[in-house]
Amino acid sequence: MAVELDVFVGNTTIMDEEVYQLWLDGYTVNDAVKVRMEGGVLEECETSADVLLSDTMDQYRTFQMCERLLHSPAKLANQLLFQIPPHRQAILIERYYAFDDAFVREVLGKKLSKGTKKDLDDISAKTTVTLKSCRRQFDNFKRVLKVVEELKGPLVENIRQHFLLSDKLARDYAAIVFFANNRFETGKRKLQYLTFQDFAFCAGQLINNWTVGAVGEPVDHQRSSRVYMDVDLDKEFLQELKELKILITDKDLLDQHKSLVCTALRGKTKAFNEMEANFKNLSRGLVNIAAKLTNTKDVRDFFIDLVEKFIEPCRSDRWTAADMRLYLTHYTNSAHILDTFKHQVVWDRYMGVIKSCIFKMYHD
Amino acid sequence: MPGKLKAKIVAGRHLPVMDRASDLTDAFVEVKFGNTTFKTDVYHKSLNPQWNSEWFKFEVDDEDLQDEPLQITVLDHDTYSANDAIGKVYIDIDPLLCSEAASVISGWFPIYDTIHGIRGEINVLVKVELFNDLNRFRQSSCGVKFFCTTSIPRCYRAAMVHGFVEELVVNEDPEYQWIDRIRTPRASNEARQRLISLMSGELQRKIGLKVLEMGGNAVVGYLQCFDLEGESGLVVRAIGTACTLDKLSSGSAPSTNTHIHPNTAPASNACNSPSKDGKEPVFGEDLPSSSGPPTPFRALPTSSSSPPPFSPSKPCSRQSSSSDTDLSLTPKTGMGSGGSAGKDAGPLKTLLRQQTQTALEQRGASSSGLLLNAREFPFFTLTSFPPGFLVHAGGVVSARSVKLLDRIHNPDEPETRDAWWEEIRQEIKSHAKALGCHAVVGYSESTSICEEVCILSASGTAAILNPRYMREGCLDIGSTDHRFEEPSPPSCGFCHIPYDELNMPFPAQLTYCYHCRRQKVPDVLFTTIDLPPEAAVTGKGCLIQARLCRLKKKAQGEVNATAISNLLPFMEYELHTQLMNKLKLRSMNALFGLRIQISVGENMLLGLASATGVYLTALPASGGIQIAGKTPGDLSNEHHILTIQKRINDTIAKNKELYQINPPELTEEAVGSPIPEPRQRSRLFRSHSESSDELSELDLSHGKKDAFVLEIDDTDAVEDIHSLLTDTPPPTGFYSCNTEIMPGIYNWTSGVQMFTSVRVFRLSNANLTNQGLNKIFTDLCENLLKSFYFKLRSMIPCCLCHLNVTVAVPEEELIQVAVTAVAMTFDKDQTQEKPAEKVIQKGSGEIEEQLQFPLELCADSSSTSTQQSSKISGTVSLLTPAAKLCHNQLVMVRSAGVPETSNVSSRAASVDYGSFADRCSTWLELLRLKAHTIRRGSVKTSRRTQSLAHSVSSLERGSPLPEGRSRSLRSNRSFGGSSVTVVKMTPLSFLPGTRIIKYLGIINMFFIRETTSLREEGGVSGFLHSFIAEVFAMVRAHVAALGGNAVVSYSMKECVLMENPNKNQAQCLINVSGDAVICVRETDQEPVSSSTNIGQSCSSGTDGGAT
């Protein structure tokens, strides 16, 4: 004696947000039923476990059928199979594309390839995010990457339009796509303390300032041979960064820079001595990072370099966040006063991003 | 040559990838109508092709227009191999043939493939140009409107109700033709879909012809069914009620908010009393009369079920005496079985054509037979009526007959099947007669087929109707006129017994009506119709189901049929007992919408009776249930009985509270009626029971009311009582009923969620007993209800309405239950009163007063109308006293439940029955003359009517309720509309909070879906889930393309699922129907852009529906 078939179909598709979340989280039907029972629905609605099971199965089936549509959210609005009110469609999409920070932290910067996909079970074990959910999130990343990498125009806007996501989520996806595309290393032990939001912020900075799309109007770029895109870093800019090397290779310039910064800082911070002592090292660190960015390999190590060459030394000298702010502001501004330093524009474009990234990354 | 059909293929979208290499598709479209096919160009390499074709023109007979669907096939062009079909769209163009329905079909249709389901969408434009054809001998019936709705459609009024129309056509089932062995499943499915589409088109056309011949212009309560008889063929049959409908000018269309519609007001000479004692042969057994047609079956004893042991002999005798049994049966069958021989596997079309012609020839030959036919069966498929139409309801009449299917040797001669139904209908007719009634309302027919055995069932409610609405001669009024002698208030009139008190067809207990005190009423009333809106009701109603399983031995042929027909009476009896017990347990005294389904399987029979119980103020209160032990003196037993009795009493008390049943206590004197000796009446109801003398000593009944006695004489009885008590009431905030609306709830809000649910249960092959099976079946039904309550919990307070449950035994050891219903939200603060009723009544009264012509034919008659009619002719004076009552009536509606004694001023003197009929007929003629005037006059008065309607609606707006509603709508406005029109669906004839402004035509669709990858599609559940969703999508798309935004009276007629998990295969057939409509919010005068308008209310609905 068993229920062989059990379906319930509403003219307006019925979806329970709680069950949807359980489905997204990769719970099996039975586990989902357990969770719901623990939530106390049974008592609340005077019902039985059978009913709950049947309801959960129905909903799971509905979600599975909808999943195909969620892969291209624009279709959800003009498909005919499910009658879903618009605000509910928006919720479905937003939730489907939402991801776990713990999970995304693991794949951030990795190539979104089959190889990585194979590692998902390890990631699942490590993050306690279910494998099913990991797969969904991973596939979402891949899907978004695949669509936007062939599109011109601003990355965030493209994502928002094609996937009908909220602004916040679209920005996060832009970060993920950007990291995946440039293969930034984020997995090293030294970077473990950084959250996804730290990286997402940095990605936003890079996208807005260092990509081709960041400079000027698309019109210019249509004429030029370069493709207007902000998935890739601006190659010309990276070349120009090499010019900054003069700041450390020219002995005079380096000394002059140091004295300007030290004059400005003197008396304003407890860490002044350490700053003075380390100035040359720190400056070399930052400028070398800039100079090496033409190598793809070094681009990948951008964040690890920032941490090793700058953040760690400062942290061991116990700089406060305020110290950091003070130092970087004066460090950046003083370069403008150097007579022989001609690369002010490149310097600002570089340091603007570096400054905000370091501010964001300088925490425990 | 009277029609030009034009079609244009605009574009496609979301097409499937047909070319793996490019991940794209080279699509083109074939447009086919009849034998003509056009093609579009190939649109290369796109999943969203823009064909933008020219107009393809088909010049065709209107007969073809009615029969044929427009067939659109989307294909993928392939240079080297055969083109691959992507899918098809069948468009029924019937709605375009009626000037009052849709004028163009335009929109996105899902492209459907029977193997893959929906595969993208196609945008199509279809128009029809009809040329006027005045040929009297035409075979088409364009322009006859069809409605599934089983009441007079809103925005129409019935000028005349002509009566019963029926037709059936038969054919070979393509699935069983030899060619099926060599063609693909797809081709076979498509052949079947197309054939059924053709057959239903033909059926509709033929029914239309009958309607035209009767002088009508519409069919209301159109019910079409398929009988998949397997090897022996495919039968498509339909019944309906022919009417002449007049369109109300849009301004004056009655608001659809049910109970509030202006017509509620009353009046009329609803007269007196029908009734029926429950215990009695409400289910009068059927047994096809011995005068069966000379078919091969006649000889079989199995062709009729034997008379049930409990069936009282009285009705039978009465039956025979009163029925005029010489029908046209004989001539018809003569033609049938003679049979033209030659049928071979010619092309479908030819077959059909032949068939049509022969059928028509016959018809032509005896066109007078047609008229006769209508008179023969005074049946009405309507379940709710204009006020005053239903005079008395006598009780349920039903008939069943078991038949052995035989191959239909000649599809051109559907006579055998015709004769079967004829037989059953005769049966029904005579049952009605036995109840002293001249008509049957709420009439429906159904079949259950297993292998070669077929159970035909018909049921309805015997009734006396007001002849004013009828065509002359439609009813046999002669013998019933005494019923018009005395008018009675509409709030109770229909309960008064129609039969003669001294010559009762069955032993019933009669009392004087608790409402008007003047007429007799039975103690219990069962009906198949909806609760009349004007009926006085105490408390709320509830769904009552009786469920039953009976095992039977596997057998073949006649033996099997005999076994089944022997079981049937017992099943009916058991079901009836259960219903009665459950009714008593809820302290209710009437059932509405009763539907008893008996389904046959190889080794069992399933019986399911569903109805909505209600406490009619006019009927006596239920006396409770009393348990009696078989063996007195046994102490433990006695103790046991006491415990059970206590449980029952507790349940009754709880139910009274739950359903708010607290009728006013009546003093004994008031009920001064001859009550038959109580003991005799309440003598038990169990088949095994014998009378026990101890009974009288046990007095656990409540006060002086007679308790209903249940005897516990064996374990079965104990089980039964347990099952009686295990029915769990719906959770707080939920109500359920199987009628259109819930008695006792009047203030619906706009949240609507229609759903379909199907469950299949596999019984373990352990040896099950009847009891065990019953338990399983009951649990299955109960659990199903529970899961609805759970799923829809966010809509609370809400009511599941029109809960339509069908059971089937698709295979040995499988039980299938399918449900379609709608959940509707209501405002719980005001459930006690009918809001604004009085105001609106006044409004409608005003309208009539200012109209220039009398409105007797109109749905409601009120004071003015009768005054006028009395001027017309003296004969009408007979009716006047009734009309006078309507002033009192207003008062009475308000104080429903309180004994009203002041209204019996003038009783009509007793009348000479014989002359009454004559007078009626002259009177009817007069009315008919006037009907013409009215039609002509309507143009002149329309302006006035509109302004009046306006004032009514402003009144409405003034009331607090609509305001609240519109506010809630506004709050949802922020969600932008999507590009897809929201289409609401409901099994009811209206959508709460909206007004139907136009009927766009009938939707009648048949789909087959098959899969050979069952596991991959998520098993049977996944397969059926997506199929049902696809069916909904296709219905919505068709409605949207017609310009509509809702489907009313939606129903799923058929859901046949066959699976073979071992082969990873499954097949399912679904047939759905409904009326496509445009509706607007009640407060709006003009249709608002439909997508936004409905979108809002929908989102509010689903706010509730989901979460």
PDB file of C-alpha atoms in Angstrom, chain B residues 272-451:
ATOM      1  CA  ASN B 272     -44.965  24.972  -2.415  1.00  0.00           C
ATOM      2  CA  SER B 273     -43.515  21.940  -1.311  1.00  0.00           C
ATOM      3  CA  PRO B 274     -41.304  19.207  -2.260  1.00  0.00           C
ATOM      4  CA  SER B 275     -39.540  16.861  -0.266  1.00  0.00           C
ATOM      5  CA  LYS B 276     -38.234  13.628   0.288  1.00  0.00           C
ATOM      6  CA  ASP B 277     -37.509  11.597   3.151  1.00  0.00           C
ATOM      7  CA  GLY B 278     -34.004  10.717   3.100  1.00  0.00           C
ATOM      8  CA  LYS B 279     -34.193   7.187   3.859  1.00  0.00           C
ATOM      9  CA  GLU B 280     -35.997   6.472   0.944  1.00  0.00           C
ATOM     10  CA  PRO B 281     -35.266   5.766  -2.393  1.00  0.00           C
ATOM     11  CA  VAL B 282     -33.593   8.886  -3.105  1.00  0.00           C
ATOM     12  CA  PHE B 283     -31.479   6.622  -4.997  1.00  0.00           C
ATOM     13  CA  GLY B 284     -34.299   4.909  -6.468  1.00  0.00           C
ATOM     14  CA  GLU B 285     -32.783   2.032  -8.134  1.00  0.00           C
ATOM     15  CA  ASP B 286     -32.665   1.941 -11.512  1.00  0.00           C
ATOM     16  CA  LEU B 287     -33.124  -1.009 -13.327  1.00  0.00           C
ATOM     17  CA  PRO B 288     -33.678  -0.266 -16.803  1.00  0.00           C
ATOM     18  CA  SER B 289     -37.146  -1.071 -17.576  1.00  0.00           C
ATOM     19  CA  SER B 290     -37.940  -4.307 -19.193  1.00  0.00           C
ATOM     20  CA  SER B 291     -38.955  -2.527 -22.299  1.00  0.00           C
ATOM     21  CA  GLY B 292     -35.348  -2.378 -23.370  1.00  0.00           C
ATOM     22  CA  PRO B 293     -34.553  -2.101 -27.004  1.00  0.00           C
ATOM     23  CA  PRO B 294     -34.101  -5.193 -29.018  1.00  0.00           C
ATOM     24  CA  THR B 295     -30.374  -5.110 -28.798  1.00  0.00           C
ATOM     25  CA  PRO B 296     -28.245  -8.133 -28.202  1.00  0.00           C
ATOM     26  CA  PHE B 297     -28.020  -7.083 -24.624  1.00  0.00           C
ATOM     27  CA  ARG B 298     -31.562  -7.213 -23.959  1.00  0.00           C
ATOM     28  CA  ALA B 299     -31.452 -10.872 -23.300  1.00  0.00           C
ATOM     29  CA  LEU B 300     -28.753 -10.524 -20.737  1.00  0.00           C
ATOM     30  CA  PRO B 301     -29.953 -10.427 -17.230  1.00  0.00           C
ATOM     31  CA  THR B 302     -26.969  -8.259 -16.577  1.00  0.00           C
ATOM     32  CA  SER B 303     -28.135  -5.360 -18.527  1.00  0.00           C
ATOM     33  CA  SER B 304     -30.078  -4.186 -15.594  1.00  0.00           C
ATOM     34  CA  SER B 305     -29.371  -4.139 -11.981  1.00  0.00           C
ATOM     35  CA  SER B 306     -31.909  -5.851  -9.890  1.00  0.00           C
ATOM     36  CA  PRO B 307     -34.226  -3.914  -7.683  1.00  0.00           C
ATOM     37  CA  PRO B 308     -32.652  -3.188  -4.377  1.00  0.00           C
ATOM     38  CA  PRO B 309     -34.173  -4.904  -1.470  1.00  0.00           C
ATOM     39  CA  PHE B 310     -34.903  -1.703   0.265  1.00  0.00           C
ATOM     40  CA  SER B 311     -36.555   0.018  -2.546  1.00  0.00           C
ATOM     41  CA  PRO B 312     -40.078   0.618  -1.508  1.00  0.00           C
ATOM     42  CA  SER B 313     -42.593  -0.831  -3.783  1.00  0.00           C
ATOM     43  CA  LYS B 314     -44.738   2.208  -3.912  1.00  0.00           C
ATOM     44  CA  PRO B 315     -42.745   4.291  -6.277  1.00  0.00           C
ATOM     45  CA  CYS B 316     -42.637   1.459  -8.654  1.00  0.00           C
ATOM     46  CA  SER B 317     -46.276   1.094  -8.854  1.00  0.00           C
ATOM     47  CA  ARG B 318     -46.774   4.751  -9.231  1.00  0.00           C
ATOM     48  CA  GLN B 319     -44.191   4.855 -11.806  1.00  0.00           C
ATOM     49  CA  SER B 320     -45.833   2.447 -14.044  1.00  0.00           C
ATOM     50  CA  SER B 321     -49.204   3.952 -13.701  1.00  0.00           C
ATOM     51  CA  SER B 322     -48.217   7.457 -14.477  1.00  0.00           C
ATOM     52  CA  SER B 323     -45.561   7.212 -17.077  1.00  0.00           C
ATOM     53  CA  ASP B 324     -46.531   7.402 -20.635  1.00  0.00           C
ATOM     54  CA  THR B 325     -44.127   4.843 -21.785  1.00  0.00           C
ATOM     55  CA  ASP B 326     -44.612   4.589 -25.439  1.00  0.00           C
ATOM     56  CA  LEU B 327     -41.569   6.343 -26.633  1.00  0.00           C
ATOM     57  CA  SER B 328     -39.945   6.568 -29.899  1.00  0.00           C
ATOM     58  CA  LEU B 329     -37.557   3.910 -28.833  1.00  0.00           C
ATOM     59  CA  THR B 330     -38.716   1.302 -31.139  1.00  0.00           C
ATOM     60  CA  PRO B 331     -38.480   3.072 -34.441  1.00  0.00           C
ATOM     61  CA  LYS B 332     -35.063   4.334 -33.595  1.00  0.00           C
ATOM     62  CA  THR B 333     -33.581   1.045 -32.741  1.00  0.00           C
ATOM     63  CA  GLY B 334     -35.101  -0.467 -35.756  1.00  0.00           C
ATOM     64  CA  MET B 335     -33.008   1.763 -37.853  1.00  0.00           C
ATOM     65  CA  GLY B 336     -29.985   1.234 -35.734  1.00  0.00           C
ATOM     66  CA  SER B 337     -29.505  -2.412 -35.696  1.00  0.00           C
ATOM     67  CA  GLY B 338     -30.482  -2.852 -39.300  1.00  0.00           C
ATOM     68  CA  GLY B 339     -27.234  -1.125 -39.907  1.00  0.00           C
ATOM     69  CA  SER B 340     -25.599  -0.195 -43.151  1.00  0.00           C
ATOM     70  CA  ALA B 341     -22.842  -2.652 -43.405  1.00  0.00           C
ATOM     71  CA  GLY B 342     -19.946  -1.196 -45.236  1.00  0.00           C
ATOM     72  CA  LYS B 343     -17.408   0.389 -43.092  1.00  0.00           C
ATOM     73  CA  ASP B 344     -13.819  -0.108 -43.846  1.00  0.00           C
ATOM     74  CA  ALA B 345     -10.693   1.652 -42.874  1.00  0.00           C
ATOM     75  CA  GLY B 346     -11.165   4.487 -45.254  1.00  0.00           C
ATOM     76  CA  PRO B 347      -9.632   7.818 -44.458  1.00  0.00           C
ATOM     77  CA  LEU B 348     -10.903   9.376 -41.330  1.00  0.00           C
ATOM     78  CA  LYS B 349     -12.487  12.227 -43.027  1.00  0.00           C
ATOM     79  CA  THR B 350     -14.642  10.027 -45.142  1.00  0.00           C
ATOM     80  CA  LEU B 351     -15.785   8.092 -42.200  1.00  0.00           C
ATOM     81  CA  LEU B 352     -16.798  11.155 -40.416  1.00  0.00           C
ATOM     82  CA  ARG B 353     -18.498  12.617 -43.347  1.00  0.00           C
ATOM     83  CA  GLN B 354     -20.517   9.519 -43.896  1.00  0.00           C
ATOM     84  CA  GLN B 355     -21.436   9.452 -40.350  1.00  0.00           C
ATOM     85  CA  THR B 356     -22.570  12.990 -40.358  1.00  0.00           C
ATOM     86  CA  GLN B 357     -24.699  12.425 -43.334  1.00  0.00           C
ATOM     87  CA  THR B 358     -26.434   9.382 -42.105  1.00  0.00           C
ATOM     88  CA  ALA B 359     -27.107  11.019 -38.852  1.00  0.00           C
ATOM     89  CA  LEU B 360     -28.548  13.952 -40.625  1.00  0.00           C
ATOM     90  CA  GLU B 361     -30.650  11.883 -42.886  1.00  0.00           C
ATOM     91  CA  GLN B 362     -32.174  10.235 -39.942  1.00  0.00           C
ATOM     92  CA  ARG B 363     -32.777  13.532 -38.416  1.00  0.00           C
ATOM     93  CA  GLY B 364     -34.360  14.852 -41.500  1.00  0.00           C
ATOM     94  CA  ALA B 365     -36.511  11.820 -41.718  1.00  0.00           C
ATOM     95  CA  SER B 366     -37.991  12.462 -38.379  1.00  0.00           C
ATOM     96  CA  SER B 367     -37.448  16.029 -37.529  1.00  0.00           C
ATOM     97  CA  SER B 368     -40.650  15.940 -35.647  1.00  0.00           C
ATOM     98  CA  GLY B 369     -39.108  13.260 -33.521  1.00  0.00           C
ATOM     99  CA  LEU B 370     -36.753  15.879 -32.325  1.00  0.00           C
ATOM    100  CA  LEU B 371     -39.403  17.981 -30.805  1.00  0.00           C
ATOM    101  CA  LEU B 372     -40.862  14.929 -29.350  1.00  0.00           C
ATOM    102  CA  ASN B 373     -37.577  14.116 -27.852  1.00  0.00           C
ATOM    103  CA  ALA B 374     -37.360  17.345 -26.007  1.00  0.00           C
ATOM    104  CA  ARG B 375     -40.718  16.801 -24.517  1.00  0.00           C
ATOM    105  CA  GLU B 376     -39.844  13.277 -23.754  1.00  0.00           C
ATOM    106  CA  PHE B 377     -37.135  14.263 -21.344  1.00  0.00           C
ATOM    107  CA  PRO B 378     -37.920  17.322 -19.302  1.00  0.00           C
ATOM    108  CA  PHE B 379     -34.342  17.388 -18.073  1.00  0.00           C
ATOM    109  CA  PHE B 380     -32.259  20.418 -17.279  1.00  0.00           C
ATOM    110  CA  THR B 381     -28.524  20.379 -16.810  1.00  0.00           C
ATOM    111  CA  LEU B 382     -28.728  23.625 -14.872  1.00  0.00           C
ATOM    112  CA  THR B 383     -27.868  23.581 -11.202  1.00  0.00           C
ATOM    113  CA  SER B 384     -28.932  27.062 -10.270  1.00  0.00           C
ATOM    114  CA  PHE B 385     -31.828  29.017 -11.584  1.00  0.00           C
ATOM    115  CA  PRO B 386     -33.347  32.391 -11.932  1.00  0.00           C
ATOM    116  CA  PRO B 387     -35.488  33.125  -8.903  1.00  0.00           C
ATOM    117  CA  GLY B 388     -38.912  31.698  -9.281  1.00  0.00           C
ATOM    118  CA  PHE B 389     -37.858  29.093 -11.792  1.00  0.00           C
ATOM    119  CA  LEU B 390     -37.580  26.229  -9.354  1.00  0.00           C
ATOM    120  CA  VAL B 391     -40.820  25.707  -7.552  1.00  0.00           C
ATOM    121  CA  HIS B 392     -40.193  22.514  -5.628  1.00  0.00           C
ATOM    122  CA  ALA B 393     -37.369  20.062  -5.402  1.00  0.00           C
ATOM    123  CA  GLY B 394     -38.507  16.530  -4.775  1.00  0.00           C
ATOM    124  CA  GLY B 395     -35.279  14.674  -4.184  1.00  0.00           C
ATOM    125  CA  VAL B 396     -32.518  12.920  -6.027  1.00  0.00           C
ATOM    126  CA  VAL B 397     -33.362  10.517  -8.786  1.00  0.00           C
ATOM    127  CA  SER B 398     -30.695   8.317 -10.222  1.00  0.00           C
ATOM    128  CA  ALA B 399     -30.391   5.359 -12.487  1.00  0.00           C
ATOM    129  CA  ARG B 400     -27.567   3.056 -13.336  1.00  0.00           C
ATOM    130  CA  SER B 401     -27.246   0.320 -15.792  1.00  0.00           C
ATOM    131  CA  VAL B 402     -24.520  -2.173 -16.465  1.00  0.00           C
ATOM    132  CA  LYS B 403     -23.778  -2.915 -20.093  1.00  0.00           C
ATOM    133  CA  LEU B 404     -21.429  -5.158 -21.935  1.00  0.00           C
ATOM    134  CA  LEU B 405     -19.496  -3.323 -24.563  1.00  0.00           C
ATOM    135  CA  ASP B 406     -19.368  -4.779 -27.968  1.00  0.00           C
ATOM    136  CA  ARG B 407     -17.425  -3.521 -30.909  1.00  0.00           C
ATOM    137  CA  ILE B 408     -19.316  -0.755 -32.574  1.00  0.00           C
ATOM    138  CA  HIS B 409     -19.778  -2.479 -35.846  1.00  0.00           C
ATOM    139  CA  ASN B 410     -20.740   0.533 -37.736  1.00  0.00           C
ATOM    140  CA  PRO B 411     -19.612   3.915 -36.523  1.00  0.00           C
ATOM    141  CA  ASP B 412     -22.305   5.495 -38.632  1.00  0.00           C
ATOM    142  CA  GLU B 413     -24.911   3.944 -36.439  1.00  0.00           C
ATOM    143  CA  PRO B 414     -24.524   5.027 -32.871  1.00  0.00           C
ATOM    144  CA  GLU B 415     -27.959   3.646 -32.186  1.00  0.00           C
ATOM    145  CA  THR B 416     -26.972   1.097 -29.593  1.00  0.00           C
ATOM    146  CA  ARG B 417     -25.419   3.696 -27.372  1.00  0.00           C
ATOM    147  CA  ASP B 418     -28.327   6.009 -28.015  1.00  0.00           C
ATOM    148  CA  ALA B 419     -30.704   3.332 -26.940  1.00  0.00           C
ATOM    149  CA  TRP B 420     -28.788   2.691 -23.753  1.00  0.00           C
ATOM    150  CA  TRP B 421     -29.042   6.271 -22.724  1.00  0.00           C
ATOM    151  CA  GLU B 422     -32.624   6.471 -23.806  1.00  0.00           C
ATOM    152  CA  GLU B 423     -33.366   3.645 -21.438  1.00  0.00           C
ATOM    153  CA  ILE B 424     -31.671   5.306 -18.533  1.00  0.00           C
ATOM    154  CA  ARG B 425     -33.362   8.586 -19.195  1.00  0.00           C
ATOM    155  CA  GLN B 426     -36.737   6.912 -19.247  1.00  0.00           C
ATOM    156  CA  GLU B 427     -35.869   5.473 -15.925  1.00  0.00           C
ATOM    157  CA  ILE B 428     -35.013   8.840 -14.521  1.00  0.00           C
ATOM    158  CA  LYS B 429     -38.127  10.331 -15.928  1.00  0.00           C
ATOM    159  CA  SER B 430     -40.329   7.776 -14.299  1.00  0.00           C
ATOM    160  CA  HIS B 431     -38.561   8.160 -10.985  1.00  0.00           C
ATOM    161  CA  ALA B 432     -39.290  11.847 -11.154  1.00  0.00           C
ATOM    162  CA  LYS B 433     -42.897  11.099 -11.877  1.00  0.00           C
ATOM    163  CA  ALA B 434     -43.016   8.866  -8.866  1.00  0.00           C
ATOM    164  CA  LEU B 435     -41.950  11.804  -6.806  1.00  0.00           C
ATOM    165  CA  GLY B 436     -44.771  13.806  -8.240  1.00  0.00           C
ATOM    166  CA  CYS B 437     -42.427  15.927 -10.280  1.00  0.00           C
ATOM    167  CA  HIS B 438     -42.595  16.846 -13.914  1.00  0.00           C
ATOM    168  CA  ALA B 439     -38.950  17.765 -14.440  1.00  0.00           C
ATOM    169  CA  VAL B 440     -35.434  16.825 -13.498  1.00  0.00           C
ATOM    170  CA  VAL B 441     -32.899  19.538 -12.770  1.00  0.00           C
ATOM    171  CA  GLY B 442     -29.186  19.359 -12.047  1.00  0.00           C
ATOM    172  CA  TYR B 443     -29.154  16.466 -14.462  1.00  0.00           C
ATOM    173  CA  SER B 444     -25.921  14.769 -15.449  1.00  0.00           C
ATOM    174  CA  GLU B 445     -24.729  11.547 -17.024  1.00  0.00           C
ATOM    175  CA  SER B 446     -21.538   9.588 -16.647  1.00  0.00           C
ATOM    176  CA  THR B 447     -19.931   6.275 -17.384  1.00  0.00           C
ATOM    177  CA  SER B 448     -17.338   4.047 -15.847  1.00  0.00           C
ATOM    178  CA  ILE B 449     -15.658   1.519 -18.057  1.00  0.00           C
ATOM    179  CA  CYS B 450     -13.466  -1.405 -17.199  1.00  0.00           C
ATOM    180  CA  GLU B 451     -12.512  -3.710 -19.995  1.00  0.00           C
TER     181      GLU B 451
END
